[in-house]
Short mmCIF file of C-alpha atoms in Angstrom, two decimals:
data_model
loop_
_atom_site.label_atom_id
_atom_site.label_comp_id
_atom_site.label_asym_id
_atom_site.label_seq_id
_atom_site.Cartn_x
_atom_site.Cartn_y
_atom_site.Cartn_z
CA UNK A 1 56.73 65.99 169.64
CA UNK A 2 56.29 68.59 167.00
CA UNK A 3 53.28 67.97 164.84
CA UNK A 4 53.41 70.48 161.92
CA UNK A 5 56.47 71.76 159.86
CA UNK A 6 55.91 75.25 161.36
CA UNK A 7 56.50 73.97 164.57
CA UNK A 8 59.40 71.82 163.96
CA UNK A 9 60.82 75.05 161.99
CA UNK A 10 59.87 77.23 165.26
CA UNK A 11 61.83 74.77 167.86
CA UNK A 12 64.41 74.49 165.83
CA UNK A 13 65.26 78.16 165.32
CA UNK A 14 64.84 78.92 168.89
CA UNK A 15 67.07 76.14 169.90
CA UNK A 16 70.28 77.25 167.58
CA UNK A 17 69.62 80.65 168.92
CA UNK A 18 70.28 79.67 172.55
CA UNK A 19 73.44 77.61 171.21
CA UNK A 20 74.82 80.90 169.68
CA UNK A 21 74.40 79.35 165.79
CA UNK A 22 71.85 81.35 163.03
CA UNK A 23 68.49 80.24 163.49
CA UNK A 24 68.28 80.59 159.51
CA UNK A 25 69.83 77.07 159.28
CA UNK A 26 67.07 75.46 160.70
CA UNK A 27 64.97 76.16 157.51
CA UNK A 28 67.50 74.28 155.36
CA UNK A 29 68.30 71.71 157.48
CA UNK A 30 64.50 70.89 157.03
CA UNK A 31 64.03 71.47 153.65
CA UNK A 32 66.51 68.72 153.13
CA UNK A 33 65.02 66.24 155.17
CA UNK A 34 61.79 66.90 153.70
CA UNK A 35 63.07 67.22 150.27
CA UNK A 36 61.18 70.59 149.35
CA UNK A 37 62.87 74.26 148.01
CA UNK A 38 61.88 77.30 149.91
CA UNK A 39 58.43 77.49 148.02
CA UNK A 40 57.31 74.18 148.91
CA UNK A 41 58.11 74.01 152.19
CA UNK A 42 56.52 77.58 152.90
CA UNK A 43 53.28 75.94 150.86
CA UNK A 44 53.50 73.14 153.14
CA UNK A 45 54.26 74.81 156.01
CA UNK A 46 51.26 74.19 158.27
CA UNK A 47 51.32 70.20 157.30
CA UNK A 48 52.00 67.24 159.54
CA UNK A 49 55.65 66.39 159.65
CA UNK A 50 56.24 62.21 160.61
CA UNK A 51 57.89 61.00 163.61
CA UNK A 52 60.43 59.75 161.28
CA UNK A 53 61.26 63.17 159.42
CA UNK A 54 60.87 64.93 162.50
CA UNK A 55 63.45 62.71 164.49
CA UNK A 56 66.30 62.51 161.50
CA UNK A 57 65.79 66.48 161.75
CA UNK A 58 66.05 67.15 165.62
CA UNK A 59 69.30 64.79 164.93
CA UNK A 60 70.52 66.76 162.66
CA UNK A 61 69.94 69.98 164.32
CA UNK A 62 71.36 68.95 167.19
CA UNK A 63 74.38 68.03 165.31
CA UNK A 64 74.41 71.19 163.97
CA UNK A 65 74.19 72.96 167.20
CA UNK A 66 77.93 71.43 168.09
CA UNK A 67 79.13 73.22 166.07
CA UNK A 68 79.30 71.06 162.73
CA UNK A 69 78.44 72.80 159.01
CA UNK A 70 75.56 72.31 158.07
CA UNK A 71 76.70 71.75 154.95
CA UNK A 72 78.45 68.53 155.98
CA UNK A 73 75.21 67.62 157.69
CA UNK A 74 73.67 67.40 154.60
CA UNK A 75 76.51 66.18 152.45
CA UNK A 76 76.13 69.42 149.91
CA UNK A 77 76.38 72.85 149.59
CA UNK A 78 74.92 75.33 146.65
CA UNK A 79 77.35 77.35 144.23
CA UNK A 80 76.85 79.26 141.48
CA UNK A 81 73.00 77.73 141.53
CA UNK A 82 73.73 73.95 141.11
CA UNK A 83 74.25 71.31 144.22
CA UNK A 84 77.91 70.31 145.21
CA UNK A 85 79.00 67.52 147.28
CA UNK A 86 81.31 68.35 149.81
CA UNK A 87 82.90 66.73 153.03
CA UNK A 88 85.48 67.02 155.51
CA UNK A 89 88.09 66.30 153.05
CA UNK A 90 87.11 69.92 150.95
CA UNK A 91 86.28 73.81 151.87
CA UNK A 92 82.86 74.41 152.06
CA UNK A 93 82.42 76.59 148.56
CA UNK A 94 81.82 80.42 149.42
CA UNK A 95 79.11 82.92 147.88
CA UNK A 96 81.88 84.90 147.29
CA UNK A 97 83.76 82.68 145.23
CA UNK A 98 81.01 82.97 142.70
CA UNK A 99 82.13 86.80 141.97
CA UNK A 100 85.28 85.39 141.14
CA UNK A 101 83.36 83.15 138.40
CA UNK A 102 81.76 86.12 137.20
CA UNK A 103 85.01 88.42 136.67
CA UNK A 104 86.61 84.79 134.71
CA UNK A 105 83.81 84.91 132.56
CA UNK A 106 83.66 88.91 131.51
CA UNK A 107 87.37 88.77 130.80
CA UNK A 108 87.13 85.45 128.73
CA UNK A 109 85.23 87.23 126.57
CA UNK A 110 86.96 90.31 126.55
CA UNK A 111 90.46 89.03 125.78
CA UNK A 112 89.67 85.72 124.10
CA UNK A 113 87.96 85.30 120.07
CA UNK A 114 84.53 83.85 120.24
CA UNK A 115 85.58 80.41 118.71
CA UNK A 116 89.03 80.08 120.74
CA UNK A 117 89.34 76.71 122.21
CA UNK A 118 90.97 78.22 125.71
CA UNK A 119 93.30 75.79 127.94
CA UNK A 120 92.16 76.60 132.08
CA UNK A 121 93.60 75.26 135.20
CA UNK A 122 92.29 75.33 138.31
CA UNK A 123 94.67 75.12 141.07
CA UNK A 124 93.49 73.48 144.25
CA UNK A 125 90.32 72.36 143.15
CA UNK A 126 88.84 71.26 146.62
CA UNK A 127 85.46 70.26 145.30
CA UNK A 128 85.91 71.66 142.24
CA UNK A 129 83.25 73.97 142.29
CA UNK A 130 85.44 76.85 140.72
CA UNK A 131 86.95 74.61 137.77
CA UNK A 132 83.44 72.77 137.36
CA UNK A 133 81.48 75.91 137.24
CA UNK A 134 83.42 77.11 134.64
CA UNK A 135 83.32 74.15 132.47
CA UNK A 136 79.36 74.71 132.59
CA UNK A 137 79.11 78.18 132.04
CA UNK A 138 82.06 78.84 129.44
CA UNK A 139 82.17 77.26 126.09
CA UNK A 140 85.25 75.79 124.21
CA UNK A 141 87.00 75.25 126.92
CA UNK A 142 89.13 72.80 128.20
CA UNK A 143 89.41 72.61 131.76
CA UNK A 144 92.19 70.82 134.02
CA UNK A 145 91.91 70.64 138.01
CA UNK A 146 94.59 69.97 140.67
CA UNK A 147 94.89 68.89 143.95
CA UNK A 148 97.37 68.13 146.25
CA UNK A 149 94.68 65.72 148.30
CA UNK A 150 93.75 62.81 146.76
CA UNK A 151 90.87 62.79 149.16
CA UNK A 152 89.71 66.12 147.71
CA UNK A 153 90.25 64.48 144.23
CA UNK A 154 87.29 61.89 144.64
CA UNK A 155 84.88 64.37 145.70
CA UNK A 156 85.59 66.59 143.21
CA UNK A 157 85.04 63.51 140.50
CA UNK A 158 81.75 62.70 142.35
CA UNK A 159 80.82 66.02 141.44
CA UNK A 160 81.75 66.10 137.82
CA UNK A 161 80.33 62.91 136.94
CA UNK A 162 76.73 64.62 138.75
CA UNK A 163 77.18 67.66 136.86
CA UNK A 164 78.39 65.76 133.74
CA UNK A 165 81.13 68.37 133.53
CA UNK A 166 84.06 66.67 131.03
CA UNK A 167 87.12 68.23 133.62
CA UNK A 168 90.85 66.49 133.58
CA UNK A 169 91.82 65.75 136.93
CA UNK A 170 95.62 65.64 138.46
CA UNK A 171 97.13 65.25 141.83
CA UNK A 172 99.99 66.96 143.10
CA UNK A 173 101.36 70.05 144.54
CA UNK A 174 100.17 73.60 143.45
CA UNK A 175 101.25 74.32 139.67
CA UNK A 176 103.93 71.21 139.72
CA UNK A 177 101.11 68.59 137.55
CA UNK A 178 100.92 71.15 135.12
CA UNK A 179 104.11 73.03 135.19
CA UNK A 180 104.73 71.02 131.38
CA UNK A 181 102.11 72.99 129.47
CA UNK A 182 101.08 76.50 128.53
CA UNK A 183 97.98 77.84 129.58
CA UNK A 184 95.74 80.71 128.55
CA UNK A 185 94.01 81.10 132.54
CA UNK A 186 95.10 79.75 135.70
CA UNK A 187 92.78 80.61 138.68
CA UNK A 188 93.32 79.72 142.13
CA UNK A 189 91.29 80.11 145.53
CA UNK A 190 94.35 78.50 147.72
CA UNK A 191 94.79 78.16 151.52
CA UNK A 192 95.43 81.71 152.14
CA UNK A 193 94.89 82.61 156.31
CA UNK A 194 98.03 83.32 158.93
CA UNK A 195 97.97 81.00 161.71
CA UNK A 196 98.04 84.01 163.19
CA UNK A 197 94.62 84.87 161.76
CA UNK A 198 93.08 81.21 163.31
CA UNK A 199 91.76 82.77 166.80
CA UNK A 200 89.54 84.82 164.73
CA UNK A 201 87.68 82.08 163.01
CA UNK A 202 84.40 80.60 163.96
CA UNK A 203 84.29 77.18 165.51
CA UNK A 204 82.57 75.73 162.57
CA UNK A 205 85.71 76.17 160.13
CA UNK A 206 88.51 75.49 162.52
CA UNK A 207 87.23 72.78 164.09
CA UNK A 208 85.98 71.16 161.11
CA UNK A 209 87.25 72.45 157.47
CA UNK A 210 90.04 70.96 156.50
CA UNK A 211 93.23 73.56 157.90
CA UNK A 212 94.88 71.89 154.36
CA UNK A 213 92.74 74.19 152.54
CA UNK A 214 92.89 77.43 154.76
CA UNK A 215 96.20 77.71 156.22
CA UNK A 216 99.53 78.98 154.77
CA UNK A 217 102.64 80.34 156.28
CA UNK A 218 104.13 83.54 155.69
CA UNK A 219 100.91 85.26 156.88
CA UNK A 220 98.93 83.25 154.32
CA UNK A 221 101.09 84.38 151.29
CA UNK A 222 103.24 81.41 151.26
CA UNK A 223 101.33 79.82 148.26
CA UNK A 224 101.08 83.02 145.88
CA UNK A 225 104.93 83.51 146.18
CA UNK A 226 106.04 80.01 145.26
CA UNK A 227 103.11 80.23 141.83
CA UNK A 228 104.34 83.76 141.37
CA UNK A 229 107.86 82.39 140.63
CA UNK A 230 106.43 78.95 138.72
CA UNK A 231 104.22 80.96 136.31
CA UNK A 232 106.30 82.83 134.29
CA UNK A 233 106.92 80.24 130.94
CA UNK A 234 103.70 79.41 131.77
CA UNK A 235 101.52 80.84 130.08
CA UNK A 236 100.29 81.79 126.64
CA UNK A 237 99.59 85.48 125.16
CA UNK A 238 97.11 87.03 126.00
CA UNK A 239 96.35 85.16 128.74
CA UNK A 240 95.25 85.63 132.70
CA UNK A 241 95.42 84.29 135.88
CA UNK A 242 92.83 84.96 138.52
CA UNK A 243 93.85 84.40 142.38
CA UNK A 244 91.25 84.92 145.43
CA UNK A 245 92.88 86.16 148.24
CA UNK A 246 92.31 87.54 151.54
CA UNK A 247 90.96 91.64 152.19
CA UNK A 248 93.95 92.23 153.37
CA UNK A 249 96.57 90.80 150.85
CA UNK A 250 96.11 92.60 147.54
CA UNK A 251 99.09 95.08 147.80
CA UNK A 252 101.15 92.03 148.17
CA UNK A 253 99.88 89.69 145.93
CA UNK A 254 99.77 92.08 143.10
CA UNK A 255 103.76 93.10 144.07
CA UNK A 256 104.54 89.46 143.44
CA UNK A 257 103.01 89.40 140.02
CA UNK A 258 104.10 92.61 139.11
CA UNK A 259 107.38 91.33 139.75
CA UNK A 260 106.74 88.30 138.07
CA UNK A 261 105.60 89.58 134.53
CA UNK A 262 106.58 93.34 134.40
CA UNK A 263 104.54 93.91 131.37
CA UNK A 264 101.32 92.52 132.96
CA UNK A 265 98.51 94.28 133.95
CA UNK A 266 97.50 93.42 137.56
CA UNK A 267 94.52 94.05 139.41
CA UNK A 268 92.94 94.20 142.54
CA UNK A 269 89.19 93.86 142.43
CA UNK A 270 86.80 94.52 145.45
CA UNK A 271 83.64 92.18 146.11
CA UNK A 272 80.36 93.71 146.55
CA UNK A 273 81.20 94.43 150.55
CA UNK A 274 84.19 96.54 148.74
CA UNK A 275 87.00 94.26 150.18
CA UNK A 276 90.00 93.38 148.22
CA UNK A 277 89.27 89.61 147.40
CA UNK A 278 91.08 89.10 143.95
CA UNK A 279 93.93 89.64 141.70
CA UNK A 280 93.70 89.57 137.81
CA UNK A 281 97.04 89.18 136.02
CA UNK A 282 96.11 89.94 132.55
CA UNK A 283 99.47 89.30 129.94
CA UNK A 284 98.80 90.49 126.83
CA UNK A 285 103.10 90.58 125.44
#
């Protein structure tokens, strides 16, 4: 039995080594159980840790070592600097997703007036972390969220009721819940990998994200084809819509919105590792 934090931390790491997982998750598998942030728990490093904490964390761990997120471990994952829950039933919310927050809000305030009330969708909401993120960090505007799993629905109320984020919620199929209105941005971060691409994902996402939120056909492009073809009548002017989308997929992606509004300016922008990872759509006539 460990008897300090530091040696918990130590086992830990060692052990997730051997089973080929980053020894790094270790540190925030006990900072949950022990309910400290990175300063506390390095402050408190050389402490007793209780049979109690010590066991729920050698569980989880363990757990952990399988192969399981530990993100689903702990029921929550960090975006954009506040707490999200998240579960089997929704994608674990990337790091780089929150570039994609940062390009919506420089080009809200670019091509919208200061005191615009501005309509958003977000399409595929998983936990909502894009569509709730933006409802915090964006005034005036009014912010709608879809989902085609009513499983992903519930979490992503759980999390707007934490983050007491006022966000419309609808279930249904891509664009088809909000096909009736016009919209001033619709942003999407939809399924978007080949099955081809499956064999080179890590055990942790195939085995347990749900393959409803990263699998399309048509190499992955399945989903930006059919909203290509719905958005048009759409949306308002000026207006945008802002699509994640695999490193591979921008020439293709921005071909289909091209075709889609010929008068459009469409972009591919590069993430800080300089990989193609989103298209901007902006439609100013």
């Amino acid at each position: 039995m460990c008897k300090t934090n530091f040696e918990a931390l130590t086992r830990a790491s060692s052990f997730l080594a051997e089973n080929n997982r980053e020894k790094e998750v270790a540190r925030y598998l006990l900072q949950h159980v022990l309910q400290k942030n990175y300063s506390e728990l390095m402050m408190t490093i050389y402490e007793e840790i209780t049979p109690e904490a010590y066991q729920t964390f050698w569980d989880y761990v363990e757990e952990h070592a399988t192969g399981r997120p530990f993100q689903y471990i702990i029921g929550q994952e960090n975006f954009y600097g506040r707490d999200f829950l998240v579960n089997e039933h929704v994608l674990i919310p990337r790091p780089e997703t929150e570039e994609l927050i940062e390009e919506v809000k420089k080009r809200t305030a670019n091509l919208f007036e200061a005191n615009k009330s501005i309509k958003i969708a977000d399409i595929g909401t998983g936990s909502g972390a894009i569509a709730l993120t933006i409802k915090k960090e964006i005034s005036n505007v009014k912010v709608t969220a879809t989902d085609i799993s009513p499983e992903a629905l519930v979490v992503a109320k759980k999390n707007a009721e934490r983050l007491e984020a006022k966000v419309e919620f609808k279930q249904g199929d891509l664009l088809a819940p909000i096909a009736d209105q016009k919209w001033d941005i619709i942003l999407s971060n939809p399924p978007y990998i080949g099955s081809h691409e499956a064999e080179d994902l890590s055990d942790t996402v195939i085995d347990y994200e749900p393959h409803l939120a990263l699998f399309a056909e048509e190499d992955g492009l399945q989903l930006y084809r059919k909203m290509a073809a719905q958005l048009p009548g759409m949306m308002n002017i000026p207006s945008f819509i802002g699509f994640e989308i695999g490193y591979a997929q921008g020439p293709a992606v921005q071909k289909m919105l091209q075709n889609a509004f010929p008068l459009a300016l469409v972009e591919v922008v590069q993430d800080i590792n300089q990989k193609n990872r989103f298209i901007f759509c902006t439609i100013t006539e």
